[in-house]
Amino acid sequence: MKDLGGGVDVPLPDRSVDAVISDRVINLSEDRAAALAEAFRVLRPGGRLGVGDVVVDGEPDPERRRAAEQRVGRVAGALPVAAYRALLAAAGFVGVRIVPTADHGDGVRSAIVQAVKPAAGEGLEIRPMRASDASQVLAIYQAGLDTGQASFETIAPSWEAFTAARLPHLRYVAADTGTGQVAGWVAASQVSARPVYAGVVEHSIYVHPGCQAHGIGRALLSAFIAAGEDAGVWTIQSGVFPENAASLALHQALGFRVVGTRERLGRHHGVWRDVLLIERRSDVTGA
Ligand SMILES: CC(C)(COP(=O)(O)OP(=O)(O)OC[C@H]1O[C@@H](n2cnc3c(N)ncnc32)[C@H](O)[C@@H]1OP(=O)(O)O)[C@@H](O)C(=O)NCCC(=O)NCCS
C-alpha cells in the first residue's frame, strides 16, 4: 500500500494493491481526475479507495477559498461533491460514498471518500467502455444477435448509432488484463426525457460466446447496478425473450423480477415473439 501523493504517477504496477488510502494528501493534487485514474490503475479488482479529502459547496469565490486555505491548507483542486462523484465514476469506481466531516467555513469541508474498483474474475478487469473498444463491443453484440435469442435486432448498429443511443457514464466492459481483449459489455439508455423518469434506464448485456458461463455477465451486471445506484438510477429495466434462459437466470440472480409477459410484441425473422419485461428496483437509490 502506498500513499497517493501530490504527483499522479504512482510508482506501482497495474492491479498490484488491495487498498489505496490517503489522508489529506490527494488535496495537494490539482488534477483529481489523473490521481483517481492512477488509483484505479494500481488497485486490484475488488480493491478499495479510502481517502480523506476536501470538498467545497458550489464554487467558492477566490477570496473565500484563500481564507479557507489559511485554515485547512491547500484546497486549489477541491471539487463540489457531485463533481467528485462524477470523476470517481469516470475513473471506473463504483460504490461511491462521500461523507462530509469537519466544516472549515467558507464552503469548505473535509470529507471521507470511499469507493470500490469493480470485482472481476481472475485475469479480468471491469472498466468504463472507451471509443477504442468499439469494434470488439460491436462484434460481441453481433454474435449475441446471431443467437436469435438476445434481441429483435438482427444487425449491430454502427458505433455512432450505438454511442448516440446510450448514456456515456453507464457503459462498462470486462477486459482481459493481459491482452486488453474485451470479453463482454453492458450499457444503458434513458427510457424517457420526462424528469419523473430520470432514474429509469434500460440496459443490454452481451458476453463473448467464447467467454460465457464464467461469471463475466454476473460481474458486469453487478458493477453496472452499483454504478447506476451511484448515478441516481432507481429502476433498471429490460426486455428478455422467454427462451433466453441464461439472461433470465442471470438477471433474477441479481435482483430483477419479471413484471409480466408482453405477448407477441414484435416480429423476429417473421415470427411474432413474446417479451418478458424485467426490472430491478433499487432499495438504495430513491428509497
Ligand atoms: C446472458 C449472458 C449475458 C450471461 O452472461 P454469462 O457471462 O454467460 O453469465 P454468468 O457466467 O455470469 O452466469 C451468471 C448466472 O446466469 C445463469 N446462467 C448463465 N448461463 C446460463 C445458461 N446457459 N443457462 C441457464 N442459466 C445460465 C446462472 O444462474 C449463473 O449463475 P451461477 O454462476 O450462480 O450459476 C450471456 O449468456 C450472453 O451474452 N448471451 C448472449 C446475449 C444475450 O442474450 N444478452 C442478453 C440480452 S437480454
PDB file of C-alpha atoms in Angstrom, residues 8-277:
ATOM      1  CA  VAL A   8      -0.051  11.488 -10.214  1.00  0.00           C
ATOM      2  CA  ASP A   9       2.387   8.826 -11.376  1.00  0.00           C
ATOM      3  CA  VAL A  10       2.264   6.220  -8.655  1.00  0.00           C
ATOM      4  CA  PRO A  11       5.369   4.007  -8.965  1.00  0.00           C
ATOM      5  CA  LEU A  12       3.450   0.744  -8.752  1.00  0.00           C
ATOM      6  CA  PRO A  13       2.415  -1.805 -11.370  1.00  0.00           C
ATOM      7  CA  ASP A  14      -1.184  -2.187 -12.553  1.00  0.00           C
ATOM      8  CA  ARG A  15      -3.536  -4.098 -10.215  1.00  0.00           C
ATOM      9  CA  SER A  16      -0.928  -4.528  -7.507  1.00  0.00           C
ATOM     10  CA  VAL A  17      -2.600  -3.277  -4.315  1.00  0.00           C
ATOM     11  CA  ASP A  18      -5.754  -4.093  -2.346  1.00  0.00           C
ATOM     12  CA  ALA A  19      -6.355  -0.594  -0.998  1.00  0.00           C
ATOM     13  CA  VAL A  20      -5.405   2.976  -1.735  1.00  0.00           C
ATOM     14  CA  ILE A  21      -5.508   5.243   1.284  1.00  0.00           C
ATOM     15  CA  SER A  22      -4.583   8.834   1.703  1.00  0.00           C
ATOM     16  CA  ASP A  23      -5.344  11.377   4.374  1.00  0.00           C
ATOM     17  CA  ARG A  24      -5.370  14.942   3.134  1.00  0.00           C
ATOM     18  CA  VAL A  25      -2.626  14.313   0.571  1.00  0.00           C
ATOM     19  CA  ILE A  26      -4.756  13.932  -2.521  1.00  0.00           C
ATOM     20  CA  ASN A  27      -5.877  17.527  -1.981  1.00  0.00           C
ATOM     21  CA  LEU A  28      -2.340  18.596  -2.905  1.00  0.00           C
ATOM     22  CA  SER A  29      -3.050  17.346  -6.412  1.00  0.00           C
ATOM     23  CA  GLU A  30      -4.832  19.856  -8.595  1.00  0.00           C
ATOM     24  CA  ASP A  31      -5.683  17.112 -11.091  1.00  0.00           C
ATOM     25  CA  ARG A  32      -8.077  14.841  -9.197  1.00  0.00           C
ATOM     26  CA  ALA A  33      -9.043  13.016 -12.410  1.00  0.00           C
ATOM     27  CA  ALA A  34      -5.454  11.919 -13.016  1.00  0.00           C
ATOM     28  CA  ALA A  35      -4.939  10.980  -9.366  1.00  0.00           C
ATOM     29  CA  LEU A  36      -8.123   8.868  -9.338  1.00  0.00           C
ATOM     30  CA  ALA A  37      -7.209   7.206 -12.645  1.00  0.00           C
ATOM     31  CA  GLU A  38      -3.874   6.216 -11.088  1.00  0.00           C
ATOM     32  CA  ALA A  39      -5.624   4.863  -8.008  1.00  0.00           C
ATOM     33  CA  PHE A  40      -7.914   2.785 -10.256  1.00  0.00           C
ATOM     34  CA  ARG A  41      -4.953   1.521 -12.264  1.00  0.00           C
ATOM     35  CA  VAL A  42      -2.948   0.269  -9.271  1.00  0.00           C
ATOM     36  CA  LEU A  43      -5.899  -1.343  -7.474  1.00  0.00           C
ATOM     37  CA  ARG A  44      -6.764  -4.988  -7.920  1.00  0.00           C
ATOM     38  CA  PRO A  45     -10.366  -5.739  -8.953  1.00  0.00           C
ATOM     39  CA  GLY A  46     -12.423  -5.540  -5.777  1.00  0.00           C
ATOM     40  CA  GLY A  47      -9.812  -3.203  -4.236  1.00  0.00           C
ATOM     41  CA  ARG A  48     -10.873  -0.202  -2.183  1.00  0.00           C
ATOM     42  CA  LEU A  49     -10.164   3.501  -2.218  1.00  0.00           C
ATOM     43  CA  GLY A  50     -10.436   5.421   1.044  1.00  0.00           C
ATOM     44  CA  VAL A  51      -9.198   8.976   1.136  1.00  0.00           C
ATOM     45  CA  GLY A  52      -9.601  11.971   3.352  1.00  0.00           C
ATOM     46  CA  ASP A  53     -10.048  14.976   1.096  1.00  0.00           C
ATOM     47  CA  VAL A  54     -11.528  18.434   0.955  1.00  0.00           C
ATOM     48  CA  VAL A  55     -14.782  19.259  -0.844  1.00  0.00           C
ATOM     49  CA  VAL A  56     -16.476  22.577  -1.500  1.00  0.00           C
ATOM     50  CA  ASP A  57     -20.105  23.667  -1.556  1.00  0.00           C
ATOM     51  CA  GLY A  58     -20.521  25.037  -5.058  1.00  0.00           C
ATOM     52  CA  GLU A  59     -17.689  27.175  -6.360  1.00  0.00           C
ATOM     53  CA  PRO A  60     -16.428  29.412  -3.557  1.00  0.00           C
ATOM     54  CA  ASP A  61     -15.086  32.754  -4.709  1.00  0.00           C
ATOM     55  CA  PRO A  62     -11.280  33.133  -4.674  1.00  0.00           C
ATOM     56  CA  GLU A  63     -11.362  35.342  -1.561  1.00  0.00           C
ATOM     57  CA  ARG A  64     -13.249  32.733   0.459  1.00  0.00           C
ATOM     58  CA  ARG A  65     -11.039  29.991  -0.910  1.00  0.00           C
ATOM     59  CA  ARG A  66      -7.918  31.847   0.200  1.00  0.00           C
ATOM     60  CA  ALA A  67      -9.407  32.349   3.643  1.00  0.00           C
ATOM     61  CA  ALA A  68     -10.136  28.633   3.879  1.00  0.00           C
ATOM     62  CA  GLU A  69      -6.616  27.754   2.698  1.00  0.00           C
ATOM     63  CA  GLN A  70      -5.196  29.638   5.649  1.00  0.00           C
ATOM     64  CA  ARG A  71      -7.051  27.253   7.929  1.00  0.00           C
ATOM     65  CA  VAL A  72      -7.027  23.892   6.059  1.00  0.00           C
ATOM     66  CA  GLY A  73      -4.041  24.034   3.757  1.00  0.00           C
ATOM     67  CA  ARG A  74      -4.234  23.774   0.025  1.00  0.00           C
ATOM     68  CA  VAL A  75      -7.744  23.485  -1.476  1.00  0.00           C
ATOM     69  CA  ALA A  76      -6.944  24.552  -5.035  1.00  0.00           C
ATOM     70  CA  GLY A  77      -8.307  21.428  -6.748  1.00  0.00           C
ATOM     71  CA  ALA A  78     -11.186  20.898  -4.321  1.00  0.00           C
ATOM     72  CA  LEU A  79     -14.467  19.978  -6.008  1.00  0.00           C
ATOM     73  CA  PRO A  80     -18.141  20.024  -5.141  1.00  0.00           C
ATOM     74  CA  VAL A  81     -19.393  16.575  -4.055  1.00  0.00           C
ATOM     75  CA  ALA A  82     -21.348  15.960  -7.298  1.00  0.00           C
ATOM     76  CA  ALA A  83     -18.300  16.726  -9.442  1.00  0.00           C
ATOM     77  CA  TYR A  84     -16.148  14.466  -7.255  1.00  0.00           C
ATOM     78  CA  ARG A  85     -18.649  11.627  -7.686  1.00  0.00           C
ATOM     79  CA  ALA A  86     -18.575  12.123 -11.464  1.00  0.00           C
ATOM     80  CA  LEU A  87     -14.767  11.908 -11.503  1.00  0.00           C
ATOM     81  CA  LEU A  88     -14.802   8.703  -9.451  1.00  0.00           C
ATOM     82  CA  ALA A  89     -17.343   7.199 -11.858  1.00  0.00           C
ATOM     83  CA  ALA A  90     -15.339   8.289 -14.901  1.00  0.00           C
ATOM     84  CA  ALA A  91     -12.262   6.588 -13.436  1.00  0.00           C
ATOM     85  CA  GLY A  92     -14.348   3.394 -13.108  1.00  0.00           C
ATOM     86  CA  PHE A  93     -15.108   3.339  -9.376  1.00  0.00           C
ATOM     87  CA  VAL A  94     -18.447   2.145  -8.013  1.00  0.00           C
ATOM     88  CA  GLY A  95     -19.981   2.002  -4.545  1.00  0.00           C
ATOM     89  CA  VAL A  96     -19.094   5.657  -4.002  1.00  0.00           C
ATOM     90  CA  ARG A  97     -19.628   7.243  -0.577  1.00  0.00           C
ATOM     91  CA  ILE A  98     -18.599  10.804   0.205  1.00  0.00           C
ATOM     92  CA  VAL A  99     -19.256  11.725   3.792  1.00  0.00           C
ATOM     93  CA  PRO A 100     -18.542  15.310   4.878  1.00  0.00           C
ATOM     94  CA  THR A 101     -16.795  15.596   8.222  1.00  0.00           C
ATOM     95  CA  ALA A 102     -15.332  18.861   9.602  1.00  0.00           C
ATOM     96  CA  ASP A 103     -16.793  22.127   8.312  1.00  0.00           C
ATOM     97  CA  HIS A 104     -13.979  24.641   7.779  1.00  0.00           C
ATOM     98  CA  GLY A 105     -16.267  27.524   6.876  1.00  0.00           C
ATOM     99  CA  ASP A 106     -16.350  29.484   3.628  1.00  0.00           C
ATOM    100  CA  GLY A 107     -17.993  26.476   1.934  1.00  0.00           C
ATOM    101  CA  VAL A 108     -15.009  24.171   2.522  1.00  0.00           C
ATOM    102  CA  ARG A 109     -15.372  20.799   4.289  1.00  0.00           C
ATOM    103  CA  SER A 110     -13.253  17.777   4.973  1.00  0.00           C
ATOM    104  CA  ALA A 111     -14.744  14.562   3.658  1.00  0.00           C
ATOM    105  CA  ILE A 112     -14.138  10.834   3.726  1.00  0.00           C
ATOM    106  CA  VAL A 113     -14.277   9.470   0.182  1.00  0.00           C
ATOM    107  CA  GLN A 114     -14.778   5.724  -0.301  1.00  0.00           C
ATOM    108  CA  ALA A 115     -15.175   3.724  -3.492  1.00  0.00           C
ATOM    109  CA  VAL A 116     -14.515   0.273  -4.928  1.00  0.00           C
ATOM    110  CA  LYS A 117     -12.915  -0.965  -8.132  1.00  0.00           C
ATOM    111  CA  PRO A 118     -15.447  -3.455  -9.550  1.00  0.00           C
ATOM    112  CA  ALA A 119     -14.691  -7.063  -8.726  1.00  0.00           C
ATOM    113  CA  ALA A 120     -13.957  -9.378 -11.648  1.00  0.00           C
ATOM    114  CA  GLY A 121     -12.697 -12.906 -12.134  1.00  0.00           C
ATOM    115  CA  GLU A 122      -9.030 -13.819 -12.430  1.00  0.00           C
ATOM    116  CA  GLY A 123      -7.323 -12.067 -15.361  1.00  0.00           C
ATOM    117  CA  LEU A 124     -10.215  -9.666 -15.965  1.00  0.00           C
ATOM    118  CA  GLU A 125     -10.930  -6.058 -15.208  1.00  0.00           C
ATOM    119  CA  ILE A 126     -14.208  -4.169 -15.399  1.00  0.00           C
ATOM    120  CA  ARG A 127     -13.726  -0.606 -16.542  1.00  0.00           C
ATOM    121  CA  PRO A 128     -15.661   2.120 -18.363  1.00  0.00           C
ATOM    122  CA  MET A 129     -16.141   1.480 -22.092  1.00  0.00           C
ATOM    123  CA  ARG A 130     -13.897   3.515 -24.411  1.00  0.00           C
ATOM    124  CA  ALA A 131     -14.291   4.508 -28.055  1.00  0.00           C
ATOM    125  CA  SER A 132     -11.291   2.281 -28.787  1.00  0.00           C
ATOM    126  CA  ASP A 133     -13.399  -0.730 -27.664  1.00  0.00           C
ATOM    127  CA  ALA A 134     -15.918  -0.038 -30.446  1.00  0.00           C
ATOM    128  CA  SER A 135     -15.086  -2.833 -32.889  1.00  0.00           C
ATOM    129  CA  GLN A 136     -14.901  -5.514 -30.180  1.00  0.00           C
ATOM    130  CA  VAL A 137     -18.088  -4.301 -28.483  1.00  0.00           C
ATOM    131  CA  LEU A 138     -19.984  -4.373 -31.772  1.00  0.00           C
ATOM    132  CA  ALA A 139     -18.603  -7.803 -32.715  1.00  0.00           C
ATOM    133  CA  ILE A 140     -19.777  -9.235 -29.369  1.00  0.00           C
ATOM    134  CA  TYR A 141     -23.135  -7.521 -29.921  1.00  0.00           C
ATOM    135  CA  GLN A 142     -23.437  -9.114 -33.361  1.00  0.00           C
ATOM    136  CA  ALA A 143     -22.528 -12.556 -32.001  1.00  0.00           C
ATOM    137  CA  GLY A 144     -25.320 -12.199 -29.419  1.00  0.00           C
ATOM    138  CA  LEU A 145     -27.816 -11.101 -32.067  1.00  0.00           C
ATOM    139  CA  ASP A 146     -26.820 -14.072 -34.212  1.00  0.00           C
ATOM    140  CA  THR A 147     -28.110 -16.430 -31.492  1.00  0.00           C
ATOM    141  CA  GLY A 148     -31.603 -15.186 -32.296  1.00  0.00           C
ATOM    142  CA  GLN A 149     -32.418 -15.076 -28.555  1.00  0.00           C
ATOM    143  CA  ALA A 150     -30.920 -11.765 -27.474  1.00  0.00           C
ATOM    144  CA  SER A 151     -32.994  -9.081 -29.219  1.00  0.00           C
ATOM    145  CA  PHE A 152     -35.371  -8.243 -32.048  1.00  0.00           C
ATOM    146  CA  GLU A 153     -32.412  -6.527 -33.698  1.00  0.00           C
ATOM    147  CA  THR A 154     -30.551  -8.621 -36.223  1.00  0.00           C
ATOM    148  CA  ILE A 155     -27.690  -6.308 -37.200  1.00  0.00           C
ATOM    149  CA  ALA A 156     -25.491  -4.468 -34.697  1.00  0.00           C
ATOM    150  CA  PRO A 157     -25.586  -0.705 -35.260  1.00  0.00           C
ATOM    151  CA  SER A 158     -22.678   1.498 -36.263  1.00  0.00           C
ATOM    152  CA  TRP A 159     -20.579   2.817 -33.383  1.00  0.00           C
ATOM    153  CA  GLU A 160     -22.030   6.279 -33.981  1.00  0.00           C
ATOM    154  CA  ALA A 161     -25.578   4.992 -33.586  1.00  0.00           C
ATOM    155  CA  PHE A 162     -24.601   2.786 -30.619  1.00  0.00           C
ATOM    156  CA  THR A 163     -22.900   5.590 -28.759  1.00  0.00           C
ATOM    157  CA  ALA A 164     -25.562   8.193 -29.511  1.00  0.00           C
ATOM    158  CA  ALA A 165     -28.289   5.989 -28.036  1.00  0.00           C
ATOM    159  CA  ARG A 166     -26.525   5.130 -24.770  1.00  0.00           C
ATOM    160  CA  LEU A 167     -25.662   7.015 -21.614  1.00  0.00           C
ATOM    161  CA  PRO A 168     -21.944   7.810 -21.609  1.00  0.00           C
ATOM    162  CA  HIS A 169     -21.496   7.252 -17.867  1.00  0.00           C
ATOM    163  CA  LEU A 170     -23.226   3.854 -17.718  1.00  0.00           C
ATOM    164  CA  ARG A 171     -21.260   1.601 -20.064  1.00  0.00           C
ATOM    165  CA  TYR A 172     -18.669  -0.889 -18.960  1.00  0.00           C
ATOM    166  CA  VAL A 173     -16.582  -3.618 -20.478  1.00  0.00           C
ATOM    167  CA  ALA A 174     -14.950  -6.691 -18.967  1.00  0.00           C
ATOM    168  CA  ALA A 175     -11.456  -6.799 -20.452  1.00  0.00           C
ATOM    169  CA  ASP A 176      -8.608  -9.279 -20.271  1.00  0.00           C
ATOM    170  CA  THR A 177      -5.903  -7.707 -18.130  1.00  0.00           C
ATOM    171  CA  GLY A 178      -3.145  -9.245 -20.258  1.00  0.00           C
ATOM    172  CA  THR A 179      -4.314  -8.739 -23.835  1.00  0.00           C
ATOM    173  CA  GLY A 180      -6.845  -5.989 -23.256  1.00  0.00           C
ATOM    174  CA  GLN A 181      -9.345  -8.041 -25.248  1.00  0.00           C
ATOM    175  CA  VAL A 182     -12.980  -7.265 -24.470  1.00  0.00           C
ATOM    176  CA  ALA A 183     -14.938 -10.246 -23.104  1.00  0.00           C
ATOM    177  CA  GLY A 184     -18.287  -8.557 -22.583  1.00  0.00           C
ATOM    178  CA  TRP A 185     -20.109  -5.290 -22.149  1.00  0.00           C
ATOM    179  CA  VAL A 186     -23.099  -3.666 -20.522  1.00  0.00           C
ATOM    180  CA  ALA A 187     -24.666  -0.325 -21.425  1.00  0.00           C
ATOM    181  CA  ALA A 188     -27.868   1.607 -20.806  1.00  0.00           C
ATOM    182  CA  SER A 189     -30.194   4.122 -22.408  1.00  0.00           C
ATOM    183  CA  GLN A 190     -32.507   6.617 -20.752  1.00  0.00           C
ATOM    184  CA  VAL A 191     -36.102   5.402 -21.144  1.00  0.00           C
ATOM    185  CA  SER A 192     -37.701   8.839 -21.252  1.00  0.00           C
ATOM    186  CA  ALA A 193     -36.827  12.517 -21.323  1.00  0.00           C
ATOM    187  CA  ARG A 194     -39.537  13.197 -18.707  1.00  0.00           C
ATOM    188  CA  PRO A 195     -37.974  14.317 -15.416  1.00  0.00           C
ATOM    189  CA  VAL A 196     -40.136  11.874 -13.454  1.00  0.00           C
ATOM    190  CA  TYR A 197     -38.289   9.000 -15.171  1.00  0.00           C
ATOM    191  CA  ALA A 198     -34.814  10.494 -14.665  1.00  0.00           C
ATOM    192  CA  GLY A 199     -33.726   7.442 -12.660  1.00  0.00           C
ATOM    193  CA  VAL A 200     -35.093   4.798 -15.032  1.00  0.00           C
ATOM    194  CA  VAL A 201     -32.798   3.196 -17.600  1.00  0.00           C
ATOM    195  CA  GLU A 202     -32.956   0.259 -19.993  1.00  0.00           C
ATOM    196  CA  HIS A 203     -29.865  -1.878 -20.367  1.00  0.00           C
ATOM    197  CA  SER A 204     -28.286  -4.529 -22.582  1.00  0.00           C
ATOM    198  CA  ILE A 205     -25.591  -7.018 -21.633  1.00  0.00           C
ATOM    199  CA  TYR A 206     -23.567  -9.178 -24.004  1.00  0.00           C
ATOM    200  CA  VAL A 207     -20.719 -11.586 -23.259  1.00  0.00           C
ATOM    201  CA  HIS A 208     -18.444 -13.007 -25.954  1.00  0.00           C
ATOM    202  CA  PRO A 209     -19.701 -16.511 -26.897  1.00  0.00           C
ATOM    203  CA  GLY A 210     -16.299 -17.981 -26.034  1.00  0.00           C
ATOM    204  CA  CYS A 211     -16.352 -16.450 -22.547  1.00  0.00           C
ATOM    205  CA  GLN A 212     -19.879 -17.246 -21.355  1.00  0.00           C
ATOM    206  CA  ALA A 213     -20.738 -19.159 -18.180  1.00  0.00           C
ATOM    207  CA  HIS A 214     -17.580 -17.968 -16.409  1.00  0.00           C
ATOM    208  CA  GLY A 215     -19.207 -15.326 -14.233  1.00  0.00           C
ATOM    209  CA  ILE A 216     -18.434 -12.412 -16.546  1.00  0.00           C
ATOM    210  CA  GLY A 217     -22.085 -11.475 -17.043  1.00  0.00           C
ATOM    211  CA  ARG A 218     -22.613 -11.543 -13.293  1.00  0.00           C
ATOM    212  CA  ALA A 219     -19.554  -9.347 -12.629  1.00  0.00           C
ATOM    213  CA  LEU A 220     -20.525  -6.852 -15.339  1.00  0.00           C
ATOM    214  CA  LEU A 221     -24.128  -6.621 -14.219  1.00  0.00           C
ATOM    215  CA  SER A 222     -23.130  -6.234 -10.554  1.00  0.00           C
ATOM    216  CA  ALA A 223     -20.790  -3.366 -11.417  1.00  0.00           C
ATOM    217  CA  PHE A 224     -23.437  -1.775 -13.614  1.00  0.00           C
ATOM    218  CA  ILE A 225     -26.078  -1.955 -10.864  1.00  0.00           C
ATOM    219  CA  ALA A 226     -23.688  -0.331  -8.372  1.00  0.00           C
ATOM    220  CA  ALA A 227     -22.675   2.358 -10.870  1.00  0.00           C
ATOM    221  CA  GLY A 228     -26.319   3.044 -11.659  1.00  0.00           C
ATOM    222  CA  GLU A 229     -27.138   3.474  -7.988  1.00  0.00           C
ATOM    223  CA  ASP A 230     -24.188   5.857  -7.636  1.00  0.00           C
ATOM    224  CA  ALA A 231     -25.561   7.846 -10.576  1.00  0.00           C
ATOM    225  CA  GLY A 232     -29.091   8.071  -9.160  1.00  0.00           C
ATOM    226  CA  VAL A 233     -30.696   5.219 -11.109  1.00  0.00           C
ATOM    227  CA  TRP A 234     -33.586   3.660  -9.190  1.00  0.00           C
ATOM    228  CA  THR A 235     -35.018   1.312 -11.824  1.00  0.00           C
ATOM    229  CA  ILE A 236     -33.205  -0.756 -14.430  1.00  0.00           C
ATOM    230  CA  GLN A 237     -35.450  -2.438 -16.949  1.00  0.00           C
ATOM    231  CA  SER A 238     -35.041  -4.627 -19.986  1.00  0.00           C
ATOM    232  CA  GLY A 239     -36.917  -6.918 -22.315  1.00  0.00           C
ATOM    233  CA  VAL A 240     -35.878 -10.582 -22.483  1.00  0.00           C
ATOM    234  CA  PHE A 241     -37.174 -13.332 -24.738  1.00  0.00           C
ATOM    235  CA  PRO A 242     -38.665 -16.103 -22.537  1.00  0.00           C
ATOM    236  CA  GLU A 243     -36.364 -18.575 -24.323  1.00  0.00           C
ATOM    237  CA  ASN A 244     -33.232 -16.732 -23.136  1.00  0.00           C
ATOM    238  CA  ALA A 245     -32.665 -18.893 -20.055  1.00  0.00           C
ATOM    239  CA  ALA A 246     -29.150 -17.609 -19.355  1.00  0.00           C
ATOM    240  CA  SER A 247     -30.198 -13.975 -19.370  1.00  0.00           C
ATOM    241  CA  LEU A 248     -33.256 -14.611 -17.233  1.00  0.00           C
ATOM    242  CA  ALA A 249     -31.293 -16.604 -14.667  1.00  0.00           C
ATOM    243  CA  LEU A 250     -28.539 -14.000 -14.517  1.00  0.00           C
ATOM    244  CA  HIS A 251     -30.954 -11.124 -14.031  1.00  0.00           C
ATOM    245  CA  GLN A 252     -33.082 -12.907 -11.464  1.00  0.00           C
ATOM    246  CA  ALA A 253     -29.943 -13.841  -9.521  1.00  0.00           C
ATOM    247  CA  LEU A 254     -29.110 -10.129  -9.262  1.00  0.00           C
ATOM    248  CA  GLY A 255     -32.484  -8.901  -8.068  1.00  0.00           C
ATOM    249  CA  PHE A 256     -34.523  -8.406 -11.252  1.00  0.00           C
ATOM    250  CA  ARG A 257     -38.137  -9.570 -11.283  1.00  0.00           C
ATOM    251  CA  VAL A 258     -40.361 -10.446 -14.191  1.00  0.00           C
ATOM    252  CA  VAL A 259     -43.029  -7.758 -14.351  1.00  0.00           C
ATOM    253  CA  GLY A 260     -45.031  -9.611 -16.963  1.00  0.00           C
ATOM    254  CA  THR A 261     -45.151 -11.058 -20.429  1.00  0.00           C
ATOM    255  CA  ARG A 262     -45.698  -8.733 -23.342  1.00  0.00           C
ATOM    256  CA  GLU A 263     -47.432 -11.049 -25.778  1.00  0.00           C
ATOM    257  CA  ARG A 264     -46.488 -11.197 -29.457  1.00  0.00           C
ATOM    258  CA  LEU A 265     -44.787  -7.837 -29.101  1.00  0.00           C
ATOM    259  CA  GLY A 266     -42.812  -7.829 -32.314  1.00  0.00           C
ATOM    260  CA  ARG A 267     -41.828  -9.946 -35.275  1.00  0.00           C
ATOM    261  CA  HIS A 268     -38.395 -11.535 -35.360  1.00  0.00           C
ATOM    262  CA  HIS A 269     -37.456 -13.080 -38.689  1.00  0.00           C
ATOM    263  CA  GLY A 270     -41.173 -13.014 -39.473  1.00  0.00           C
ATOM    264  CA  VAL A 271     -42.272 -14.763 -36.250  1.00  0.00           C
ATOM    265  CA  TRP A 272     -44.280 -12.981 -33.538  1.00  0.00           C
ATOM    266  CA  ARG A 273     -42.476 -13.271 -30.212  1.00  0.00           C
ATOM    267  CA  ASP A 274     -43.317 -12.655 -26.579  1.00  0.00           C
ATOM    268  CA  VAL A 275     -41.019 -10.496 -24.459  1.00  0.00           C
ATOM    269  CA  LEU A 276     -40.673 -10.612 -20.687  1.00  0.00           C
ATOM    270  CA  LEU A 277     -40.433  -7.166 -19.153  1.00  0.00           C
TER     271      LEU A 277
END
